[in-house]
XYZ file of C-alpha atoms in Angstrom:
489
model
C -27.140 -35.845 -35.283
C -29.671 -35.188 -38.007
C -31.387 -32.105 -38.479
C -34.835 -33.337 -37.304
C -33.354 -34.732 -34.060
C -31.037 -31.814 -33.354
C -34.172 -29.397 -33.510
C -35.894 -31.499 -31.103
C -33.242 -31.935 -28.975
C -34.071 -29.967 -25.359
C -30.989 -28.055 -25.113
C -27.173 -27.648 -26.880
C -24.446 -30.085 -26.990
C -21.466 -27.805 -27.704
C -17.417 -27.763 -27.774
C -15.727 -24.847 -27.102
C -12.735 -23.448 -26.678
C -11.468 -22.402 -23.231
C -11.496 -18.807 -23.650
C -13.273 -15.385 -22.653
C -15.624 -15.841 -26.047
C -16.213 -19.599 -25.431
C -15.866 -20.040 -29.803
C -17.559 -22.557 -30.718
C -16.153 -25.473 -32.706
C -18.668 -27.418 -32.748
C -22.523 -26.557 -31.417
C -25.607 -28.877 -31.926
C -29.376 -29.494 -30.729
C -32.178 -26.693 -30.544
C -29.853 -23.965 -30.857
C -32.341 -21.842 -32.410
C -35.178 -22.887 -29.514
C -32.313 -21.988 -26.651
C -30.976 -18.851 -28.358
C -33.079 -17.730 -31.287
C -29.379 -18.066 -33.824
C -28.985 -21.438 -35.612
C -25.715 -23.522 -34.857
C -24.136 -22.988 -37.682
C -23.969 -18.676 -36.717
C -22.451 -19.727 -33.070
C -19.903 -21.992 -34.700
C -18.800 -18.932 -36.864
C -18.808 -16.669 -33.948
C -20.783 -14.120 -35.647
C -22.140 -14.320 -32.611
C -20.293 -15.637 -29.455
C -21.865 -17.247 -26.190
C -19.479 -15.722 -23.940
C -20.136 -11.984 -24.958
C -23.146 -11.936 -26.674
C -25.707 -14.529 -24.703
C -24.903 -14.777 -21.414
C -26.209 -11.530 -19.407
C -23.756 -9.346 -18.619
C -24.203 -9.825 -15.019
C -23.851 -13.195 -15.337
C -20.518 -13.301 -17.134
C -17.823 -12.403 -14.574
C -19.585 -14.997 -12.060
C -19.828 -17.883 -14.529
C -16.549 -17.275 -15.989
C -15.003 -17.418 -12.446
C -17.474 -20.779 -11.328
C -16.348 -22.406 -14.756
C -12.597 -21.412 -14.450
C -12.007 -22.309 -11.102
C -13.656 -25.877 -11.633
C -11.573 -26.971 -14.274
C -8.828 -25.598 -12.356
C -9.176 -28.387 -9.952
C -9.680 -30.941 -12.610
C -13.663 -31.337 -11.863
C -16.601 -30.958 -13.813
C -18.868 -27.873 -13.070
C -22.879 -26.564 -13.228
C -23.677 -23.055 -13.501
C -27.133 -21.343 -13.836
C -27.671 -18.059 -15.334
C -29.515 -15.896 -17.736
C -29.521 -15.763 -21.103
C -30.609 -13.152 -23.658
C -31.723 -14.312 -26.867
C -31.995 -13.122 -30.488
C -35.321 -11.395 -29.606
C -34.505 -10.056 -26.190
C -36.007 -12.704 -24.084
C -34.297 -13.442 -20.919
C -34.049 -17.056 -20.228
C -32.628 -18.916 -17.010
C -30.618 -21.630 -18.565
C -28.362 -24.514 -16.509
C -25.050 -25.749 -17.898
C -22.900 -28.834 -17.150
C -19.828 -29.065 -18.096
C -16.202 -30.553 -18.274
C -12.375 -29.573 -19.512
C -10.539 -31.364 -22.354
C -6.585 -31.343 -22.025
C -4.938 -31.334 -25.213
C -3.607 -34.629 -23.993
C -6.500 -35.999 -24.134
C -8.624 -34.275 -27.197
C -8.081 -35.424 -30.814
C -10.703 -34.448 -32.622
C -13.998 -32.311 -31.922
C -16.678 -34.725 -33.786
C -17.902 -33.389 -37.228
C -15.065 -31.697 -37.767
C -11.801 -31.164 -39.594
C -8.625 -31.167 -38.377
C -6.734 -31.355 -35.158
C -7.363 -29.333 -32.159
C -4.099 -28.185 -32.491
C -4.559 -25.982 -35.429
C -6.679 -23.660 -33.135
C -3.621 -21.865 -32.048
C -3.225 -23.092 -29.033
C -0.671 -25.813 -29.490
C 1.859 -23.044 -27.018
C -0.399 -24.648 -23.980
C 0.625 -27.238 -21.948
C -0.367 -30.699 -22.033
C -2.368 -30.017 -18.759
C -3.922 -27.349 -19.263
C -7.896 -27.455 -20.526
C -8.018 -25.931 -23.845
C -11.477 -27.190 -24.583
C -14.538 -27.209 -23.057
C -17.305 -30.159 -23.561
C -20.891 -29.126 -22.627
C -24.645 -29.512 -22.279
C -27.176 -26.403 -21.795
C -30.614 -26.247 -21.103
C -33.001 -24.245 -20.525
C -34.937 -24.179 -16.926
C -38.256 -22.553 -15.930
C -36.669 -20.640 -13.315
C -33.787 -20.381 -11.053
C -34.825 -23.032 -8.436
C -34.787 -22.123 -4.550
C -31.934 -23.975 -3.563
C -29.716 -22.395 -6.712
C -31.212 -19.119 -5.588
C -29.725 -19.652 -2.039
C -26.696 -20.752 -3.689
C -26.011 -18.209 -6.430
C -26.758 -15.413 -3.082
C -23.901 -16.810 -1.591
C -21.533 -16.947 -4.569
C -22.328 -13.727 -5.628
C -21.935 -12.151 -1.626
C -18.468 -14.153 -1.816
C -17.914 -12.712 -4.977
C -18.805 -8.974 -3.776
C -16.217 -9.701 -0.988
C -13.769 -10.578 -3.021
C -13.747 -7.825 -5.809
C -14.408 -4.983 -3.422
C -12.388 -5.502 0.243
C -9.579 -3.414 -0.069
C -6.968 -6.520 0.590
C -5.716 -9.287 -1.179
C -7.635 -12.637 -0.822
C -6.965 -15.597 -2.384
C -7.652 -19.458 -1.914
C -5.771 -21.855 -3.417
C -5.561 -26.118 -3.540
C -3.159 -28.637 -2.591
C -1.057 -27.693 -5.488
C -0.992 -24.057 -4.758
C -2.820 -23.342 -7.531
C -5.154 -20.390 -7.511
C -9.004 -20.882 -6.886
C -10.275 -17.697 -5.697
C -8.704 -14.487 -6.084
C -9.550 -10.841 -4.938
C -8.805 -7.887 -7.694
C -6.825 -5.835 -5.009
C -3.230 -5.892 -6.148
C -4.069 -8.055 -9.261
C -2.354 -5.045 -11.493
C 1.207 -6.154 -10.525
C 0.662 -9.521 -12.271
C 0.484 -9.823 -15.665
C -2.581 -12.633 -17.071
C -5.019 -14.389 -14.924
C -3.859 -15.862 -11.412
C -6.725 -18.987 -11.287
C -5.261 -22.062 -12.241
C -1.949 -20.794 -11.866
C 0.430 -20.988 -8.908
C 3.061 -18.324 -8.146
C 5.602 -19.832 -9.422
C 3.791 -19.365 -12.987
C 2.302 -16.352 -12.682
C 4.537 -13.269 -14.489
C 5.093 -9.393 -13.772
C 6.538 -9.987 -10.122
C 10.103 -10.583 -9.256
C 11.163 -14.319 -9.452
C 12.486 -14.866 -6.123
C 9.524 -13.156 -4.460
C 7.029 -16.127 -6.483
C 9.942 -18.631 -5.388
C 9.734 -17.675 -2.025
C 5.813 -17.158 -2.022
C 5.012 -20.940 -3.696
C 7.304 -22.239 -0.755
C 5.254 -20.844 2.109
C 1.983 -22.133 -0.209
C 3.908 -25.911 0.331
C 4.984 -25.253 3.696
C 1.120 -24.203 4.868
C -0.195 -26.994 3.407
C 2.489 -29.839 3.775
C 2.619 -29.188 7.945
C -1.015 -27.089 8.202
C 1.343 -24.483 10.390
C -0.162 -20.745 9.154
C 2.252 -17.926 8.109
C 1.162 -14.646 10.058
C 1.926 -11.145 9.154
C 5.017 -11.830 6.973
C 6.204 -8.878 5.358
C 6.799 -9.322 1.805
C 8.796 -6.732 -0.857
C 8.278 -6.711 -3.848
C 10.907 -5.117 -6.007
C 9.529 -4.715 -9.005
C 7.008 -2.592 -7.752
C 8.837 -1.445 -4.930
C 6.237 -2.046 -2.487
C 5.301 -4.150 1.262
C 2.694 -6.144 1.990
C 1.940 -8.235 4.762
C 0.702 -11.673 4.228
C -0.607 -14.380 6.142
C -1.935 -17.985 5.113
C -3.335 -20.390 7.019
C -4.447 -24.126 6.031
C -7.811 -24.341 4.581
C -9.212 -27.825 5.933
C -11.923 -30.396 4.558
C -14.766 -31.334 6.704
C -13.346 -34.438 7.550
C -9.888 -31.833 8.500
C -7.837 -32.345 5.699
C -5.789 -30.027 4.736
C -7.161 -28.906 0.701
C -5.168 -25.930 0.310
C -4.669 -22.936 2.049
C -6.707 -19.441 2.804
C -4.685 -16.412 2.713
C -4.597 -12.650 2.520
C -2.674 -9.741 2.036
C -2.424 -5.920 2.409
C -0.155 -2.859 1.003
C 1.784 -1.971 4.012
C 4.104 0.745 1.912
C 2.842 4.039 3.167
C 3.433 2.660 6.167
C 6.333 0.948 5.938
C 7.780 4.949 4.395
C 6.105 6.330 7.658
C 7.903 3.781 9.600
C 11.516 4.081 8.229
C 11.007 8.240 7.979
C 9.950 7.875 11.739
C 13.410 5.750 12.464
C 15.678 8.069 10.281
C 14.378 11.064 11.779
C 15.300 9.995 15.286
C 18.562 8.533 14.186
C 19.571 12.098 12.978
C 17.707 13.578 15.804
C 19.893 11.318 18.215
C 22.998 11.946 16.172
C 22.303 15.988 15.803
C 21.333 15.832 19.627
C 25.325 14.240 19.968
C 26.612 16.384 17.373
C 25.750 20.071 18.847
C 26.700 18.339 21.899
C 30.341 17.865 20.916
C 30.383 21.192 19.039
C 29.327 22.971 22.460
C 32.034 21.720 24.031
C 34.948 23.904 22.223
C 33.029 27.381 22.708
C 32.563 26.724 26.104
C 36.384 25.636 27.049
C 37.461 28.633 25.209
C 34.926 30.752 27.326
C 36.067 29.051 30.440
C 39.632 29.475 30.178
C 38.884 33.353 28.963
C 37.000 33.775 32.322
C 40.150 32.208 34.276
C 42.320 34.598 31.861
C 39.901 37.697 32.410
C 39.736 36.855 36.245
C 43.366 37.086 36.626
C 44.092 40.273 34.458
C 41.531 42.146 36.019
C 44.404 43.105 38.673
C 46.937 43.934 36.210
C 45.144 45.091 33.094
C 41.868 45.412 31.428
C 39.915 42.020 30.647
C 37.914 43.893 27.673
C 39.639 41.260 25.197
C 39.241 38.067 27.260
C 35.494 39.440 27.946
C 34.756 39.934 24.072
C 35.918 36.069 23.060
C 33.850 34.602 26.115
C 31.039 36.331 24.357
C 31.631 35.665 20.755
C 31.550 31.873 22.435
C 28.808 32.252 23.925
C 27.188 33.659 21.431
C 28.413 29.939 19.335
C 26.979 27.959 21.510
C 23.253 29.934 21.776
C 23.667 29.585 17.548
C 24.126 25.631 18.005
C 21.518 25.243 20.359
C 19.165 27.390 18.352
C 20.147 24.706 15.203
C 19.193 22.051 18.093
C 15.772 23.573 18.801
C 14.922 23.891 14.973
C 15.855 20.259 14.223
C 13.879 18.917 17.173
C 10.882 21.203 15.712
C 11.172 20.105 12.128
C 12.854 16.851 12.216
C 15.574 18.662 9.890
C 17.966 21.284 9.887
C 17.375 24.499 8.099
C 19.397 24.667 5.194
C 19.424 28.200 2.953
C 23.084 28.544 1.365
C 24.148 32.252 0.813
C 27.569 34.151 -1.105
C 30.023 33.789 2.148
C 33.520 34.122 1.881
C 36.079 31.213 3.072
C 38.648 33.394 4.724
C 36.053 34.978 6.761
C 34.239 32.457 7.756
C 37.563 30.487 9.135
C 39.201 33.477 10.568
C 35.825 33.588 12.846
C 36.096 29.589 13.346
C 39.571 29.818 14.603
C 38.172 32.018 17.261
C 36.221 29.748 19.107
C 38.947 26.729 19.197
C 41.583 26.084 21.704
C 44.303 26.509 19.115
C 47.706 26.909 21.470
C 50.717 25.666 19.475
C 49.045 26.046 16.210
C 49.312 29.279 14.064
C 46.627 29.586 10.862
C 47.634 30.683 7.413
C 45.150 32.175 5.169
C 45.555 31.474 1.086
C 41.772 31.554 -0.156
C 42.218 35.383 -1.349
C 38.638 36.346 -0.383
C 36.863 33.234 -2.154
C 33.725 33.520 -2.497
C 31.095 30.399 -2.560
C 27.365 29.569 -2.159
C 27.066 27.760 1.171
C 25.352 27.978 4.444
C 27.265 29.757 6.796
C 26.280 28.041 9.880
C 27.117 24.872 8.939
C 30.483 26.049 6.928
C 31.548 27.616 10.038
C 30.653 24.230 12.009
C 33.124 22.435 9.313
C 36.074 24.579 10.430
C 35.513 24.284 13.507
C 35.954 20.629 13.532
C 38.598 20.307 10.983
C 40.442 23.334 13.306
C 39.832 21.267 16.596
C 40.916 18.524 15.016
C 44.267 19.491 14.021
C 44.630 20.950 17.887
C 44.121 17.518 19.219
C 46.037 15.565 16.614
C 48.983 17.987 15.016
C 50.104 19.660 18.299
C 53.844 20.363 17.702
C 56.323 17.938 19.018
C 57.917 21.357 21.593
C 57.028 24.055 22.817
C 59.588 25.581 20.381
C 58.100 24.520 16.953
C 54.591 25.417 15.821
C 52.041 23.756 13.900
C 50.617 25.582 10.939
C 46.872 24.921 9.670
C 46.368 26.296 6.010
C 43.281 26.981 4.638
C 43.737 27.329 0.592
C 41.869 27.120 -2.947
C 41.056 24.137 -5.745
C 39.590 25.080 -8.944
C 36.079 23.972 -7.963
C 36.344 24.100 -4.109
C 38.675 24.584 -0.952
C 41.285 22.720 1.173
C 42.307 22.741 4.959
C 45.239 21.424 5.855
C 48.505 21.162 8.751
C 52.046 20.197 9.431
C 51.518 17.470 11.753
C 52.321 13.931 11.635
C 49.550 13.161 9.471
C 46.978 10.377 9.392
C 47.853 6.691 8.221
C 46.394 5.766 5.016
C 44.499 2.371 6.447
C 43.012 4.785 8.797
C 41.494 7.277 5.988
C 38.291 5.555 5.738
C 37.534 5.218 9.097
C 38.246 8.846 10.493
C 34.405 9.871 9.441
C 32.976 6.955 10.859
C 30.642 8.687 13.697
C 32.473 7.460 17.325
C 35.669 7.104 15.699
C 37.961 8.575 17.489
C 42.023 7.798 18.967
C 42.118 9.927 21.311
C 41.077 8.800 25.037
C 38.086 10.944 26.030
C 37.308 11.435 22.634
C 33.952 11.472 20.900
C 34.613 10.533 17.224
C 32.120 12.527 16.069
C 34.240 15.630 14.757
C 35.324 14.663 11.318
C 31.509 12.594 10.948
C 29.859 15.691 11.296
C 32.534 17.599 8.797
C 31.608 14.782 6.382
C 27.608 14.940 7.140
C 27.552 19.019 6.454
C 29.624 18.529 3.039
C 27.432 15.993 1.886
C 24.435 17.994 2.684
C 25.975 20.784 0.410
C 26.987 18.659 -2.024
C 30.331 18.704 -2.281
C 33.052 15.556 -2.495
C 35.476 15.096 0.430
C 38.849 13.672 0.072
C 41.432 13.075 2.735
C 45.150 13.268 1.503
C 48.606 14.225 2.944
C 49.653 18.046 2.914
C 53.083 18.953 1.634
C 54.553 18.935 4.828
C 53.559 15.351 5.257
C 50.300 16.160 7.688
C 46.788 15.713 7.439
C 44.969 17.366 4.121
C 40.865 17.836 3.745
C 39.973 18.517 0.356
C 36.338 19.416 -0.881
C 35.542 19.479 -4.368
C 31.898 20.263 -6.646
C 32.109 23.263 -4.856
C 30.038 26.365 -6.009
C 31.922 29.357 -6.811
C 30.455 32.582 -7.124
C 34.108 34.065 -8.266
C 37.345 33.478 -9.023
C 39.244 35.351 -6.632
């Protein structure tokens, strides 16, 4: 185009590549008319169209119109303001297509291949290039004023709802797309379909791009699916539905989603505090039960020495039972109050403690040895006592002595970094070890199988590492380890 007619020329002729500057490779008419800068200053993008001309609230609503029309293959027109050299604002209207790289060779009056931009990584598909015309107009016209209202209220929707929207086409590419939970991918979304967009697990853009094709191949929506996403370790809760023609075909789909984490974490704390408030609620249940047969049968004891001697020492056990079972159901009370136990370890010493467990356990037949030599640890007392309890109980209903004659003896001893109890009784098989703290496990008829789960449950609350071996003797052996010592007596 020769000088003369390029000056005269009512508007630009331009190629450009298809990125956030729109570089010129090539620019010519009455560039200096449109934009007060010759051609030759665009083309060396000392000054740039996309950052420097168009207004900069025009930008982000072009760039979307222009992006998401060559995203469906289609030629677009935008109108928007310019601001020139001098300051002038001018309304200007652009038409416009997308070159592939397929089908570009050479951008006229230039040298050398497209491909020596840089962008020779894109696909064959993809429009590197732009092809233009832009002109000014004497104002924004009516129609394009009732128009641009629209786009720009869409475009207010989508940047500012606090959800996810997005629209995409038949292919499942991306055509609209909200900025709430954008972050989590990394690069733009329009053009692209899940399967190509990056920053978000694989199988979650694998599973996503299937529901796009399963919307859109049957037109049956996808409503309030709940999605995690791993990489981010977060829910949301997504629904699409078939975006139809006016005709009714099906030309992509509509869809939108929300963050449902915080309450998805309200949800599952919810569900885990009534699971332990349903297990605690069974556990103090089965722990009231040995306090109270031992202050039954001292009643029935006291009752019948009252006519031959003094019941003072039947009377005393009842009450150190009783007062066991007010202590559990005051442990009740708090959990039901807090969702959780209280928990505040202190210095207590082991042979203590399970000389005033033994007390409150039916423990005919069985005699209890003593070997911790006043051991002292951090734990909570409570719940230490609670352990002994069950561990003591348990060798009374599974190492009773074989006669009347023989006894069973139930040793409490020392480890280097903890504390042991174990009896003389036939033992437990070893393909029955890992099921003994299973909560309802239980042999016994009658039973409640929650004895040795809640001996587990309070060691892992301290911390500590439970082991279940055989004793010398052949009988049952409860080791805990990662105990915390406070000496080494």
């Amino acid at each position: 185009m020769s000088y003369e007619l390029s000056e005269s020329f009512p508007g630009v002729v331009y190629w450009c590549l298809n990125d956030d500057s729109w570089t010129m490779l090539r620019a010519d008419g009455g560039c200096s008319a449109l934009t007060g800068y010759e051609c030759d200053i665009l083309e060396s993008s000392s000054v740039t169209f996309g950052h420097d001309l168009i207004h900069p609230d025009d930008r982000r609503r072009v760039s979307k119109d222009v992006q998401r029309s060559l995203a469906e293959g289609e030629a677009f027109e935008v109108a928007y303001r310019i601001e020139t050299k001098h300051g002038d604002v001018k309304w200007v209207h652009e038409s416009g297509h997308g070159v592939s790289k397929a089908g570009a060779t050479q951008v006229p009056g230039t040298t050398g291949e497209i491909g020596s931009t840089g962008l020779d990584d894109q696909s064959k598909d993809t429009p590197m290039l732009i092809e233009g015309y832009i002109r000014e107009i004497a104002t924004e016209r009516p129609l394009a004023s009732e128009q641009r209202r629209k786009a720009q209220l869409l475009d207010s929707v989508f940047d500012s709802i606090p959800i996810h929207l997005f629209v995409k086409d038949r292919d499942g590419r991306h055509l609209y797309v909200s900025e709430e939970h954008t972050e989590a991918y990394d690069g733009v979304m329009i053009g692209k379909t899940d399967l190509e967009l990056c920053g978000v697990d694989e199988s979650h853009r694998k599973e996503a791009y299937e529901d796009d094709m399963h919307v859109i191949e049957t037109g049956e929506p996808i409503l309030d699916k709940e999605e995690y996403i791993n990489s981010s370790e977060k829910w949301n809760l997504t629904s699409k539905v078939p975006w139809r023609g006016p005709s009714g075909e099906i030309r992509g789909l509509i869809g939108l989603s929300r963050d449902i984490t915080e309450r998805k974490r309200r949800q599952e704390e919810v569900e885990r505090q009534r699971d332990r408030l349903e297990q605690f609620a069974r556990v103090v249940s089965h722990d009231l039960r040995n306090p109270l047969n031992v202050a039954q049968g001292r009643v029935e004891l006291a009752k019948h020495a009252a006519e031959t001697e003094a019941p003072t020492a039947h009377l005393e056990t009842t009450q150190n039972a009783l007062d066991r079972m007010q202590q559990l159901l005051a442990d009740l009370l708090t959990l039901a109050r807090s969702g959780q136990p209280e928990f505040t370890s202190t210095t207590v010493l082991l042979d203590s403690v399970a000389t005033d467990a033994w007390q409150t356990v039916p423990t005919d037949g069985l005699t209890l040895a003593i070997e911790t030599e006043q051991k002292a640890i951090e734990a909570e007392e409570s719940r230490l006592r609670q352990l002994f309890e069950n561990l003591f109980n348990n060798a009374a209903e599974h190492a009773q002595p074989a006669s009347k004659e023989s006894e069973t003896t139930v040793c409490v001893g020392c480890l280097d970094a903890g504390f042991y109890v174990s009896d003389t009784g036939p033992g437990i098989p070893k393909p029955a070890r890992s099921d003994v703290f299973q909560p309802g496990y239980s042999t016994e008829v009658g039973g409640t199988g929650f004895g040795l789960a809640i001996v587990q449950e309070i060691a892992d609350a301290h911390g500590w590492e439970t082991q279940l071996t055989e004793s010398e003797a052949g009988g049952a052996r409860f080791e805990f380890r990662d105990v915390k010592v406070v000496n080494g007596k």
